[in-house]
Amino acid sequence: MHRNARQATILDIISKKDIETQEELCAELNKLNFNVTQATISRDIKDLKLYKVAGTTKKYKYAYIEGEGDVVTNKMRNLFRECVQSINYANNIIVIKTMRGNGSTAGAFVDSLQFSEIIGSVAGDDTVLIVVDSNENTSVLVDRLKEYVR
């Protein structure tokens, strides 16, 4: 089957089930008559920019965060709201602390906002570091980010 159909099916599967591993995703696709290997799934995960987030029935699960330039969805906003523990700043640096394992999810959300004041961001396991273009813009940007966690 074609890559686009397979990737659309992957997005459908992860929206309905908590999929923790590539092997689980491979098994789900094979049930739907997609003859795939773990290597194919690995490439699809990279292409789709899937992230691991805290799961409801499992420790972690794959999730999809819309890419840069896309409209920020309620689902993305909810993920950000649920995982952020604090947002602080000093000079032109913003630090977002998240629940363990959710730094990349929060970082992807911030990147999707495409704020022109952001020079760049780096996400770790439970922290996002954001560099802002000026000290003056930093407090304004913090207020804008905090709106998403209220």
mmCIF file of C-alpha atoms in Angstrom:
data_model
loop_
_atom_site.group_PDB
_atom_site.id
_atom_site.type_symbol
_atom_site.label_atom_id
_atom_site.label_comp_id
_atom_site.label_asym_id
_atom_site.label_seq_id
_atom_site.Cartn_x
_atom_site.Cartn_y
_atom_site.Cartn_z
ATOM 1 C CA MET A 1 0.000 0.000 0.000
ATOM 2 C CA HIS A 2 1.057 3.563 -0.529
ATOM 3 C CA ARG A 3 3.035 5.571 1.965
ATOM 4 C CA ASN A 4 0.426 8.361 2.241
ATOM 5 C CA ALA A 5 -2.350 5.879 3.031
ATOM 6 C CA ARG A 6 -0.145 4.128 5.588
ATOM 7 C CA GLN A 7 0.815 7.396 7.272
ATOM 8 C CA ALA A 8 -2.812 8.554 7.384
ATOM 9 C CA THR A 9 -3.674 5.226 9.002
ATOM 10 C CA ILE A 10 -0.871 5.696 11.550
ATOM 11 C CA LEU A 11 -2.326 9.076 12.544
ATOM 12 C CA ASP A 12 -5.754 7.487 12.873
ATOM 13 C CA ILE A 13 -4.408 4.632 15.019
ATOM 14 C CA ILE A 14 -2.501 6.872 17.439
ATOM 15 C CA SER A 15 -5.523 9.149 17.812
ATOM 16 C CA LYS A 16 -7.639 6.179 18.949
ATOM 17 C CA LYS A 17 -5.169 3.991 20.874
ATOM 18 C CA ASP A 18 -2.238 4.489 23.212
ATOM 19 C CA ILE A 19 0.647 3.102 21.148
ATOM 20 C CA GLU A 20 3.875 2.966 23.153
ATOM 21 C CA THR A 21 6.314 1.191 20.808
ATOM 22 C CA GLN A 22 7.112 0.888 17.128
ATOM 23 C CA GLU A 23 6.410 -2.831 17.397
ATOM 24 C CA GLU A 24 2.874 -2.160 18.665
ATOM 25 C CA LEU A 25 2.273 0.245 15.788
ATOM 26 C CA CYS A 26 3.653 -2.310 13.323
ATOM 27 C CA ALA A 27 1.273 -4.964 14.697
ATOM 28 C CA GLU A 28 -1.722 -2.620 14.412
ATOM 29 C CA LEU A 29 -0.850 -1.809 10.792
ATOM 30 C CA ASN A 30 -0.343 -5.477 9.946
ATOM 31 C CA LYS A 31 -3.855 -6.192 11.300
ATOM 32 C CA LEU A 32 -5.115 -3.666 8.732
ATOM 33 C CA ASN A 33 -3.269 -5.453 5.884
ATOM 34 C CA PHE A 34 -0.329 -3.070 5.724
ATOM 35 C CA ASN A 35 2.731 -5.292 5.320
ATOM 36 C CA VAL A 36 5.285 -3.179 7.205
ATOM 37 C CA THR A 37 8.514 -3.633 9.106
ATOM 38 C CA GLN A 38 9.824 -1.803 12.142
ATOM 39 C CA ALA A 39 12.260 0.076 9.864
ATOM 40 C CA THR A 40 9.352 1.401 7.782
ATOM 41 C CA ILE A 41 7.529 2.474 10.945
ATOM 42 C CA SER A 42 10.668 4.236 12.165
ATOM 43 C CA ARG A 43 10.843 6.270 8.940
ATOM 44 C CA ASP A 44 7.124 7.073 9.121
ATOM 45 C CA ILE A 45 7.467 8.274 12.719
ATOM 46 C CA LYS A 46 10.249 10.601 11.630
ATOM 47 C CA ASP A 47 8.325 11.824 8.548
ATOM 48 C CA LEU A 48 5.185 12.492 10.599
ATOM 49 C CA LYS A 49 7.186 14.136 13.403
ATOM 50 C CA LEU A 50 5.509 12.006 16.047
ATOM 51 C CA TYR A 51 6.379 12.626 19.686
ATOM 52 C CA LYS A 52 6.108 10.527 22.819
ATOM 53 C CA VAL A 53 3.850 12.012 25.478
ATOM 54 C CA ALA A 54 2.515 10.752 28.798
ATOM 55 C CA GLY A 55 -0.154 8.156 28.070
ATOM 56 C CA THR A 56 -3.460 7.480 29.778
ATOM 57 C CA THR A 57 -3.295 3.676 29.802
ATOM 58 C CA LYS A 58 0.445 3.237 29.233
ATOM 59 C CA LYS A 59 3.549 5.062 30.398
ATOM 60 C CA TYR A 60 4.087 6.873 27.076
ATOM 61 C CA LYS A 61 2.319 7.004 23.748
ATOM 62 C CA TYR A 62 2.922 8.421 20.304
ATOM 63 C CA ALA A 63 1.194 11.709 19.511
ATOM 64 C CA TYR A 64 1.014 13.976 16.502
ATOM 65 C CA ILE A 65 1.733 17.677 16.761
ATOM 66 C CA GLU A 66 0.879 19.671 13.674
ATOM 67 C CA GLY A 67 3.928 21.112 11.958
ATOM 68 C CA GLU A 68 5.098 24.652 11.547
ATOM 69 C CA GLY A 69 2.683 26.922 9.727
ATOM 70 C CA ASP A 70 -0.379 24.861 10.610
ATOM 71 C CA VAL A 71 -3.248 26.221 12.657
ATOM 72 C CA VAL A 72 -2.787 25.629 16.372
ATOM 73 C CA THR A 73 -5.455 23.113 17.298
ATOM 74 C CA ASN A 74 -7.310 22.622 20.549
ATOM 75 C CA LYS A 75 -5.581 19.259 20.926
ATOM 76 C CA MET A 76 -2.134 20.885 20.781
ATOM 77 C CA ARG A 77 -3.230 23.570 23.203
ATOM 78 C CA ASN A 78 -4.578 20.946 25.610
ATOM 79 C CA LEU A 79 -1.348 18.919 25.464
ATOM 80 C CA PHE A 80 0.652 22.063 26.235
ATOM 81 C CA ARG A 81 -1.698 23.082 29.049
ATOM 82 C CA GLU A 82 -1.534 19.624 30.639
ATOM 83 C CA CYS A 83 2.235 19.190 30.543
ATOM 84 C CA VAL A 84 3.550 22.676 31.482
ATOM 85 C CA GLN A 85 4.437 23.128 35.146
ATOM 86 C CA SER A 86 6.023 26.595 35.012
ATOM 87 C CA ILE A 87 7.174 29.359 32.671
ATOM 88 C CA ASN A 88 9.943 31.685 33.889
ATOM 89 C CA TYR A 89 12.465 34.019 32.319
ATOM 90 C CA ALA A 90 15.688 35.951 32.844
ATOM 91 C CA ASN A 91 16.843 38.593 30.387
ATOM 92 C CA ASN A 92 16.101 37.165 26.919
ATOM 93 C CA ILE A 93 15.844 33.494 27.967
ATOM 94 C CA ILE A 94 12.556 31.702 28.720
ATOM 95 C CA VAL A 95 12.515 28.366 30.545
ATOM 96 C CA ILE A 96 9.417 26.179 30.376
ATOM 97 C CA LYS A 97 9.374 23.281 32.851
ATOM 98 C CA THR A 98 7.146 20.345 31.911
ATOM 99 C CA MET A 99 6.190 16.980 33.311
ATOM 100 C CA ARG A 100 8.883 14.387 32.703
ATOM 101 C CA GLY A 101 8.987 13.191 29.094
ATOM 102 C CA ASN A 102 7.033 16.155 27.697
ATOM 103 C CA GLY A 103 9.731 18.702 26.864
ATOM 104 C CA SER A 104 9.712 17.881 23.150
ATOM 105 C CA THR A 105 5.910 18.113 23.026
ATOM 106 C CA ALA A 106 5.943 21.570 24.606
ATOM 107 C CA GLY A 107 8.821 22.612 22.338
ATOM 108 C CA ALA A 108 6.946 21.487 19.234
ATOM 109 C CA PHE A 109 3.906 23.481 20.343
ATOM 110 C CA VAL A 110 5.996 26.624 20.908
ATOM 111 C CA ASP A 111 7.647 26.167 17.498
ATOM 112 C CA SER A 112 4.240 25.785 15.834
ATOM 113 C CA LEU A 113 3.199 29.205 17.157
ATOM 114 C CA GLN A 114 5.910 30.793 14.988
ATOM 115 C CA PHE A 115 6.364 33.839 17.198
ATOM 116 C CA SER A 116 8.673 36.216 15.327
ATOM 117 C CA GLU A 117 10.425 37.194 18.581
ATOM 118 C CA ILE A 118 11.792 33.680 19.078
ATOM 119 C CA ILE A 119 15.313 33.196 17.735
ATOM 120 C CA GLY A 120 15.349 29.502 18.611
ATOM 121 C CA SER A 121 14.394 26.838 21.108
ATOM 122 C CA VAL A 122 15.856 23.634 22.507
ATOM 123 C CA ALA A 123 13.761 20.938 24.170
ATOM 124 C CA GLY A 124 14.929 18.280 26.581
ATOM 125 C CA ASP A 125 13.105 15.634 28.607
ATOM 126 C CA ASP A 126 11.289 18.081 30.892
ATOM 127 C CA THR A 127 12.503 21.533 29.876
ATOM 128 C CA VAL A 128 12.232 23.918 26.932
ATOM 129 C CA LEU A 129 14.797 26.708 26.600
ATOM 130 C CA ILE A 130 13.732 29.608 24.366
ATOM 131 C CA VAL A 131 16.015 32.429 23.205
ATOM 132 C CA VAL A 132 14.134 35.670 22.484
ATOM 133 C CA ASP A 133 15.388 38.490 20.238
ATOM 134 C CA SER A 134 15.404 41.122 23.033
ATOM 135 C CA ASN A 135 14.937 41.525 26.783
ATOM 136 C CA GLU A 136 11.961 43.809 26.121
ATOM 137 C CA ASN A 137 10.080 41.167 24.125
ATOM 138 C CA THR A 138 10.711 38.405 26.652
ATOM 139 C CA SER A 139 8.147 39.406 29.292
ATOM 140 C CA VAL A 140 5.518 40.014 26.592
ATOM 141 C CA LEU A 141 6.214 36.588 25.106
ATOM 142 C CA VAL A 142 6.008 34.937 28.548
ATOM 143 C CA ASP A 143 2.558 36.479 29.035
ATOM 144 C CA ARG A 144 1.467 35.191 25.618
ATOM 145 C CA LEU A 145 2.733 31.680 26.426
ATOM 146 C CA LYS A 146 1.039 31.701 29.840
ATOM 147 C CA GLU A 147 -2.291 32.360 28.088
ATOM 148 C CA TYR A 148 -2.028 28.846 26.640
ATOM 149 C CA VAL A 149 -1.736 27.226 30.082
ATOM 150 C CA ARG A 150 -4.714 28.982 31.677
#
